[in-house]
């Protein structure tokens, strides 16, 4: 499998005084929407929130919809445990997000954009609003008919799911919708909506700034470009790092581990747990293990039972509760591993629970319930003894 | 049109059809729980998932529209395993004390469980317990959270059909539950007791507060004289719970069964429905006269009907500014109780304190109504117990009566005679039609200008209906109404009522008289009627009501001989002194939550 050695990159937080975000916008709106879409598709950029949908296609779908209103929404409901990169981007280079949103709006034909910030980040709303005001004024001066608004969540993890996010924005209970229709057809207020992750939007403005070639040169065939990682756990150098995609996990552990790394949880609580023995042949990218950016490092002092227990407690609480597989499934998984640990159920009960996660993966209504299988099976398969004894 | 294959059988359906409906057309039944024909699509129970070729996920068939070339399998191994898991999960959370459950035998979860016959309950028991689980505060509706499967049918019913929103989803994850405002008791919130949630609850999480044992107790008590009254809409629906086809009238069999069960007298709420027309019709004409002739600005128009206790409580909560528009007439049930324990008790020489009045109603709000403090004008509780159509069906079964084999019998007299006008009270538009048949004739001396007395514009299942009748050739005493166009409106289901009230409240309407029934379809779709319900079922019940009307010799309330008699002997005249004392009431302002 194609792979790239670990390499630190500086695109997201880099600053080009000769081409500031508003100048990128000014330059971009002189092109045709079609050519921007082609650049996006050419760049190979996929959504950085975790699901990895090709950004250019998303924009194209929304552009092709006929509607009296369209919207651009920036998903800044960064709720995945272990992810904190969007917070940093919002804090340090928000103008790049605004620029990405504006270019997107120009492409699809939207007049309004919204940034939906998770409730826990309310402390940054005031500063962010001031920066939005300045940017909106710059757009106004450039006679670009687009306005950015700020919205805040109330602390529910599920609102990071795009359709639940729309429900929340509309003032309703944050519950995922049935799909289809997808957001590009019916999103916020039932109108065609592009919803992109914070980091994705920054890359779109950077691709417009530097052209798709430079972006495309990074990464592998299936995972173009670089990605911002939130590194946490048993590491001496926790923090935010932008790395080229396609690296073997071993490189990552060598760089960030404390020398005693037992496992890495790639992609947060809803991601996969990779044990030491698989570090060598695991690629970080869409062809291997994709991630929204969270990399949690566990050394041998950690109990993987406790790790899984924590994740399941999290999902049990954060399930919106509307669909059966997720609401009750999460509770059963949690109670189930507790019962196995206490000896109230035989170790083989873990197999029953794994079958349950297989159902959750295909029958739950949204990504939340569908992805609980990831941590469960990867931890149970690789650390079965720790769960049982 | 879209072409697809379901279980290898090709089918062509209209664009937008769901997989569930397409499968139904091929006679493949897919199990459902959260889906209901009267409600918006939820797609949350996941019991209806099916496999679509090439898709990573199973699709909720109730929520997924068909697409060209789709290949669906409704019974693949993946589907069966998922369905089994979903059911097992629901059962792990469900208080499956089926033998004690009021919905035993009428539970969709139980039906599915027995269909799949899982021997091995693999999951851990998560049934909720504690003192907050059971809410018995309401005299109408009992809510048992331990039976709830969170399908949200009740929430959608309360919001979409009734615009009441007494029930809502609160909290998330393992704490997610269906709750009233701040978890207050059901009796202390905006709930109108309409019981529509019960009709759509797939399990025993919502059911009527039942008074079956109390009524048996009264029947067995040798010192009690138990009279029973039956509402118009029960006779066209009771059969459904007793093995008889939907839409069949079972009036005679019902009377026979009640007699066999041991009620001392079997009487008819239809009698007081006719009486209501006389009182309410006169009240309307009086209001019109005060407004048009006396120019009395304190008189409130449009006047609104007050037969439906769910609707009345809705007004008390949501539109208190329109309370004076409500007719002061009690509902037929309560007029009956008040007359039974006064006039009737005297007539048959029974002491009122020894009389027990039981009413059989298509309604759960009637249980609340009979407990209102205003409903004691006879000096006693006017109506002692209210049973739903469903409760009556249960009692008939308990009594070992083979209902379908019964010979038809007639109501006892007096208070047992009724007209076709009274029967149609049971469906939306019926009170309006009955009132117009009488009022028009009082004013002009001739029949309403509609073929066979059938006032078609106020019939049917449209949410809000309007009609205008030009009054011509009035009698001298009603000459002030000559040439007046009488504007009326009819609404059923509280969401429609709310919409209508908003126009009235804003002063934009020009109606004189409005009929509102709290439940979709009127009483035939009442919260106490046999389950299930759907537009089709309600239509068949309504058709039966109109057939019953056509079958009656007398079809105008003012021609009911017993009604004429009761005025002559006792009440003297509509809106007279005695009427005010026994047949009219007042309303109170309630909180908005």
PDB file of N, CA and C in Angstrom, chain B residues 382-443:
ATOM      1  N   UNK B 382     -73.374  14.010  38.676  1.00  0.00           N
ATOM      2  CA  UNK B 382     -74.412  13.737  37.683  1.00  0.00           C
ATOM      3  C   UNK B 382     -74.149  12.442  36.906  1.00  0.00           C
ATOM      4  N   UNK B 383     -72.906  12.283  36.488  1.00  0.00           N
ATOM      5  CA  UNK B 383     -72.523  11.032  35.815  1.00  0.00           C
ATOM      6  C   UNK B 383     -71.444  10.379  36.670  1.00  0.00           C
ATOM      7  N   UNK B 384     -71.683   9.141  37.084  1.00  0.00           N
ATOM      8  CA  UNK B 384     -70.749   8.527  38.026  1.00  0.00           C
ATOM      9  C   UNK B 384     -69.516   7.947  37.360  1.00  0.00           C
ATOM     10  N   UNK B 385     -69.743   7.176  36.302  1.00  0.00           N
ATOM     11  CA  UNK B 385     -68.598   6.550  35.640  1.00  0.00           C
ATOM     12  C   UNK B 385     -68.723   6.689  34.138  1.00  0.00           C
ATOM     13  N   UNK B 386     -67.570   6.900  33.506  1.00  0.00           N
ATOM     14  CA  UNK B 386     -67.530   6.910  32.048  1.00  0.00           C
ATOM     15  C   UNK B 386     -66.661   5.749  31.596  1.00  0.00           C
ATOM     16  N   UNK B 387     -67.226   4.946  30.707  1.00  0.00           N
ATOM     17  CA  UNK B 387     -66.454   3.853  30.115  1.00  0.00           C
ATOM     18  C   UNK B 387     -66.228   4.147  28.645  1.00  0.00           C
ATOM     19  N   UNK B 388     -65.043   3.812  28.158  1.00  0.00           N
ATOM     20  CA  UNK B 388     -64.804   3.967  26.725  1.00  0.00           C
ATOM     21  C   UNK B 388     -65.457   2.810  25.973  1.00  0.00           C
ATOM     22  N   UNK B 389     -65.567   2.975  24.666  1.00  0.00           N
ATOM     23  CA  UNK B 389     -66.068   1.888  23.816  1.00  0.00           C
ATOM     24  C   UNK B 389     -65.233   0.623  24.067  1.00  0.00           C
ATOM     25  N   UNK B 390     -63.941   0.827  24.224  1.00  0.00           N
ATOM     26  CA  UNK B 390     -63.037  -0.317  24.445  1.00  0.00           C
ATOM     27  C   UNK B 390     -63.337  -1.021  25.768  1.00  0.00           C
ATOM     28  N   UNK B 391     -63.564  -0.228  26.829  1.00  0.00           N
ATOM     29  CA  UNK B 391     -63.866  -0.836  28.122  1.00  0.00           C
ATOM     30  C   UNK B 391     -65.173  -1.639  28.060  1.00  0.00           C
ATOM     31  N   UNK B 392     -66.150  -1.065  27.337  1.00  0.00           N
ATOM     32  CA  UNK B 392     -67.418  -1.791  27.215  1.00  0.00           C
ATOM     33  C   UNK B 392     -67.191  -3.131  26.513  1.00  0.00           C
ATOM     34  N   UNK B 393     -66.389  -3.104  25.450  1.00  0.00           N
ATOM     35  CA  UNK B 393     -66.119  -4.351  24.730  1.00  0.00           C
ATOM     36  C   UNK B 393     -65.507  -5.385  25.681  1.00  0.00           C
ATOM     37  N   UNK B 394     -64.588  -4.933  26.522  1.00  0.00           N
ATOM     38  CA  UNK B 394     -63.970  -5.853  27.485  1.00  0.00           C
ATOM     39  C   UNK B 394     -65.001  -6.425  28.443  1.00  0.00           C
ATOM     40  N   UNK B 395     -65.891  -5.564  28.913  1.00  0.00           N
ATOM     41  CA  UNK B 395     -66.907  -6.026  29.866  1.00  0.00           C
ATOM     42  C   UNK B 395     -67.852  -7.028  29.219  1.00  0.00           C
ATOM     43  N   UNK B 396     -68.176  -6.775  27.956  1.00  0.00           N
ATOM     44  CA  UNK B 396     -69.064  -7.710  27.245  1.00  0.00           C
ATOM     45  C   UNK B 396     -68.388  -9.074  27.147  1.00  0.00           C
ATOM     46  N   UNK B 397     -67.084  -9.047  26.858  1.00  0.00           N
ATOM     47  CA  UNK B 397     -66.349 -10.317  26.796  1.00  0.00           C
ATOM     48  C   UNK B 397     -66.306 -10.981  28.175  1.00  0.00           C
ATOM     49  N   UNK B 398     -66.024 -10.164  29.210  1.00  0.00           N
ATOM     50  CA  UNK B 398     -65.958 -10.716  30.568  1.00  0.00           C
ATOM     51  C   UNK B 398     -67.282 -11.368  30.960  1.00  0.00           C
ATOM     52  N   UNK B 399     -68.374 -10.771  30.479  1.00  0.00           N
ATOM     53  CA  UNK B 399     -69.693 -11.290  30.855  1.00  0.00           C
ATOM     54  C   UNK B 399     -70.043 -12.558  30.083  1.00  0.00           C
ATOM     55  N   UNK B 400     -69.167 -12.946  29.171  1.00  0.00           N
ATOM     56  CA  UNK B 400     -69.409 -14.183  28.432  1.00  0.00           C
ATOM     57  C   UNK B 400     -70.513 -14.067  27.407  1.00  0.00           C
ATOM     58  N   UNK B 401     -70.722 -12.851  26.940  1.00  0.00           N
ATOM     59  CA  UNK B 401     -71.804 -12.649  25.972  1.00  0.00           C
ATOM     60  C   UNK B 401     -71.259 -12.813  24.557  1.00  0.00           C
ATOM     61  N   UNK B 402     -71.884 -13.669  23.794  1.00  0.00           N
ATOM     62  CA  UNK B 402     -71.465 -13.827  22.390  1.00  0.00           C
ATOM     63  C   UNK B 402     -72.141 -12.742  21.572  1.00  0.00           C
ATOM     64  N   UNK B 403     -71.420 -11.665  21.442  1.00  0.00           N
ATOM     65  CA  UNK B 403     -71.991 -10.431  20.922  1.00  0.00           C
ATOM     66  C   UNK B 403     -72.614 -10.590  19.533  1.00  0.00           C
ATOM     67  N   UNK B 404     -71.866 -11.262  18.648  1.00  0.00           N
ATOM     68  CA  UNK B 404     -72.339 -11.337  17.258  1.00  0.00           C
ATOM     69  C   UNK B 404     -73.618 -12.162  17.118  1.00  0.00           C
ATOM     70  N   UNK B 405     -73.955 -12.922  18.141  1.00  0.00           N
ATOM     71  CA  UNK B 405     -75.152 -13.750  18.049  1.00  0.00           C
ATOM     72  C   UNK B 405     -76.382 -13.077  18.671  1.00  0.00           C
ATOM     73  N   UNK B 406     -76.197 -11.890  19.227  1.00  0.00           N
ATOM     74  CA  UNK B 406     -77.306 -11.236  19.932  1.00  0.00           C
ATOM     75  C   UNK B 406     -78.384 -10.754  18.969  1.00  0.00           C
ATOM     76  N   UNK B 407     -79.621 -10.817  19.440  1.00  0.00           N
ATOM     77  CA  UNK B 407     -80.735 -10.218  18.702  1.00  0.00           C
ATOM     78  C   UNK B 407     -80.759  -8.721  19.021  1.00  0.00           C
ATOM     79  N   UNK B 408     -81.203  -7.927  18.075  1.00  0.00           N
ATOM     80  CA  UNK B 408     -81.307  -6.488  18.323  1.00  0.00           C
ATOM     81  C   UNK B 408     -82.396  -6.200  19.357  1.00  0.00           C
ATOM     82  N   UNK B 409     -82.106  -5.279  20.230  1.00  0.00           N
ATOM     83  CA  UNK B 409     -83.134  -4.830  21.182  1.00  0.00           C
ATOM     84  C   UNK B 409     -83.202  -3.310  21.137  1.00  0.00           C
ATOM     85  N   UNK B 410     -84.268  -2.768  21.729  1.00  0.00           N
ATOM     86  CA  UNK B 410     -84.447  -1.307  21.714  1.00  0.00           C
ATOM     87  C   UNK B 410     -84.153  -0.716  23.078  1.00  0.00           C
ATOM     88  N   UNK B 411     -83.843   0.571  23.055  1.00  0.00           N
ATOM     89  CA  UNK B 411     -83.591   1.299  24.297  1.00  0.00           C
ATOM     90  C   UNK B 411     -84.840   1.332  25.159  1.00  0.00           C
ATOM     91  N   UNK B 412     -84.629   1.484  26.470  1.00  0.00           N
ATOM     92  CA  UNK B 412     -85.764   1.695  27.362  1.00  0.00           C
ATOM     93  C   UNK B 412     -86.307   3.104  27.164  1.00  0.00           C
ATOM     94  N   UNK B 413     -87.496   3.294  27.612  1.00  0.00           N
ATOM     95  CA  UNK B 413     -88.099   4.625  27.622  1.00  0.00           C
ATOM     96  C   UNK B 413     -88.333   5.021  29.062  1.00  0.00           C
ATOM     97  N   UNK B 414     -88.378   6.217  29.398  1.00  0.00           N
ATOM     98  CA  UNK B 414     -88.060   7.398  28.594  1.00  0.00           C
ATOM     99  C   UNK B 414     -86.547   7.677  28.637  1.00  0.00           C
ATOM    100  N   UNK B 415     -86.077   8.731  27.946  1.00  0.00           N
ATOM    101  CA  UNK B 415     -84.665   9.025  27.801  1.00  0.00           C
ATOM    102  C   UNK B 415     -83.965   7.992  26.907  1.00  0.00           C
ATOM    103  N   UNK B 416     -84.780   7.353  26.062  1.00  0.00           N
ATOM    104  CA  UNK B 416     -84.190   6.389  25.154  1.00  0.00           C
ATOM    105  C   UNK B 416     -84.509   6.680  23.706  1.00  0.00           C
ATOM    106  N   UNK B 417     -85.365   7.651  23.488  1.00  0.00           N
ATOM    107  CA  UNK B 417     -85.793   7.981  22.126  1.00  0.00           C
ATOM    108  C   UNK B 417     -84.848   9.019  21.516  1.00  0.00           C
ATOM    109  N   UNK B 418     -84.570   8.849  20.241  1.00  0.00           N
ATOM    110  CA  UNK B 418     -83.697   9.844  19.603  1.00  0.00           C
ATOM    111  C   UNK B 418     -84.017   9.957  18.128  1.00  0.00           C
ATOM    112  N   UNK B 419     -83.436  10.972  17.510  1.00  0.00           N
ATOM    113  CA  UNK B 419     -83.667  11.219  16.088  1.00  0.00           C
ATOM    114  C   UNK B 419     -82.363  11.045  15.308  1.00  0.00           C
ATOM    115  N   UNK B 420     -82.486  11.085  14.000  1.00  0.00           N
ATOM    116  CA  UNK B 420     -81.298  11.007  13.156  1.00  0.00           C
ATOM    117  C   UNK B 420     -80.346  12.169  13.402  1.00  0.00           C
ATOM    118  N   UNK B 421     -80.911  13.307  13.791  1.00  0.00           N
ATOM    119  CA  UNK B 421     -80.084  14.480  14.063  1.00  0.00           C
ATOM    120  C   UNK B 421     -79.145  14.222  15.232  1.00  0.00           C
ATOM    121  N   UNK B 422     -79.601  13.436  16.202  1.00  0.00           N
ATOM    122  CA  UNK B 422     -78.772  13.144  17.371  1.00  0.00           C
ATOM    123  C   UNK B 422     -77.656  12.176  17.011  1.00  0.00           C
ATOM    124  N   UNK B 423     -77.983  11.198  16.167  1.00  0.00           N
ATOM    125  CA  UNK B 423     -76.989  10.190  15.802  1.00  0.00           C
ATOM    126  C   UNK B 423     -75.769  10.838  15.150  1.00  0.00           C
ATOM    127  N   UNK B 424     -76.019  11.806  14.277  1.00  0.00           N
ATOM    128  CA  UNK B 424     -74.890  12.387  13.539  1.00  0.00           C
ATOM    129  C   UNK B 424     -74.000  13.264  14.405  1.00  0.00           C
ATOM    130  N   UNK B 425     -74.376  13.509  15.668  1.00  0.00           N
ATOM    131  CA  UNK B 425     -73.455  14.153  16.611  1.00  0.00           C
ATOM    132  C   UNK B 425     -72.121  13.402  16.643  1.00  0.00           C
ATOM    133  N   UNK B 426     -72.179  12.115  16.277  1.00  0.00           N
ATOM    134  CA  UNK B 426     -71.003  11.260  16.388  1.00  0.00           C
ATOM    135  C   UNK B 426     -69.918  11.525  15.363  1.00  0.00           C
ATOM    136  N   UNK B 427     -70.192  12.338  14.367  1.00  0.00           N
ATOM    137  CA  UNK B 427     -69.148  12.589  13.380  1.00  0.00           C
ATOM    138  C   UNK B 427     -68.992  14.082  13.138  1.00  0.00           C
ATOM    139  N   UNK B 428     -67.854  14.479  12.644  1.00  0.00           N
ATOM    140  CA  UNK B 428     -67.598  15.910  12.430  1.00  0.00           C
ATOM    141  C   UNK B 428     -68.657  16.530  11.517  1.00  0.00           C
ATOM    142  N   UNK B 429     -69.159  17.673  11.910  1.00  0.00           N
ATOM    143  CA  UNK B 429     -70.194  18.349  11.136  1.00  0.00           C
ATOM    144  C   UNK B 429     -71.598  17.993  11.571  1.00  0.00           C
ATOM    145  N   UNK B 430     -71.707  16.954  12.377  1.00  0.00           N
ATOM    146  CA  UNK B 430     -73.021  16.454  12.749  1.00  0.00           C
ATOM    147  C   UNK B 430     -73.825  17.392  13.630  1.00  0.00           C
ATOM    148  N   UNK B 431     -73.173  17.988  14.601  1.00  0.00           N
ATOM    149  CA  UNK B 431     -73.883  18.909  15.489  1.00  0.00           C
ATOM    150  C   UNK B 431     -74.358  20.113  14.685  1.00  0.00           C
ATOM    151  N   UNK B 432     -73.466  20.568  13.807  1.00  0.00           N
ATOM    152  CA  UNK B 432     -73.830  21.705  12.960  1.00  0.00           C
ATOM    153  C   UNK B 432     -75.058  21.367  12.109  1.00  0.00           C
ATOM    154  N   UNK B 433     -75.008  20.200  11.495  1.00  0.00           N
ATOM    155  CA  UNK B 433     -76.113  19.800  10.616  1.00  0.00           C
ATOM    156  C   UNK B 433     -77.411  19.672  11.404  1.00  0.00           C
ATOM    157  N   UNK B 434     -77.324  19.037  12.566  1.00  0.00           N
ATOM    158  CA  UNK B 434     -78.511  18.873  13.413  1.00  0.00           C
ATOM    159  C   UNK B 434     -79.055  20.227  13.846  1.00  0.00           C
ATOM    160  N   UNK B 435     -78.146  21.130  14.222  1.00  0.00           N
ATOM    161  CA  UNK B 435     -78.566  22.456  14.686  1.00  0.00           C
ATOM    162  C   UNK B 435     -79.232  23.230  13.549  1.00  0.00           C
ATOM    163  N   UNK B 436     -78.664  23.129  12.359  1.00  0.00           N
ATOM    164  CA  UNK B 436     -79.234  23.856  11.227  1.00  0.00           C
ATOM    165  C   UNK B 436     -80.611  23.308  10.853  1.00  0.00           C
ATOM    166  N   UNK B 437     -80.742  21.971  10.918  1.00  0.00           N
ATOM    167  CA  UNK B 437     -82.044  21.379  10.603  1.00  0.00           C
ATOM    168  C   UNK B 437     -83.139  21.959  11.507  1.00  0.00           C
ATOM    169  N   UNK B 438     -82.792  22.159  12.769  1.00  0.00           N
ATOM    170  CA  UNK B 438     -83.791  22.658  13.716  1.00  0.00           C
ATOM    171  C   UNK B 438     -83.922  24.185  13.658  1.00  0.00           C
ATOM    172  N   UNK B 439     -82.763  24.864  13.703  1.00  0.00           N
ATOM    173  CA  UNK B 439     -82.812  26.331  13.779  1.00  0.00           C
ATOM    174  C   UNK B 439     -83.509  26.926  12.557  1.00  0.00           C
ATOM    175  N   UNK B 440     -83.164  26.370  11.381  1.00  0.00           N
ATOM    176  CA  UNK B 440     -83.763  26.907  10.160  1.00  0.00           C
ATOM    177  C   UNK B 440     -85.277  26.774  10.193  1.00  0.00           C
ATOM    178  N   UNK B 441     -85.702  25.646  10.722  1.00  0.00           N
ATOM    179  CA  UNK B 441     -87.146  25.396  10.770  1.00  0.00           C
ATOM    180  C   UNK B 441     -87.835  26.276  11.807  1.00  0.00           C
ATOM    181  N   UNK B 442     -87.169  26.533  12.916  1.00  0.00           N
ATOM    182  CA  UNK B 442     -87.736  27.436  13.922  1.00  0.00           C
ATOM    183  C   UNK B 442     -87.931  28.823  13.301  1.00  0.00           C
ATOM    184  N   UNK B 443     -86.916  29.261  12.565  1.00  0.00           N
ATOM    185  CA  UNK B 443     -86.945  30.616  12.022  1.00  0.00           C
ATOM    186  C   UNK B 443     -87.948  30.754  10.875  1.00  0.00           C
TER     187      UNK B 443
END
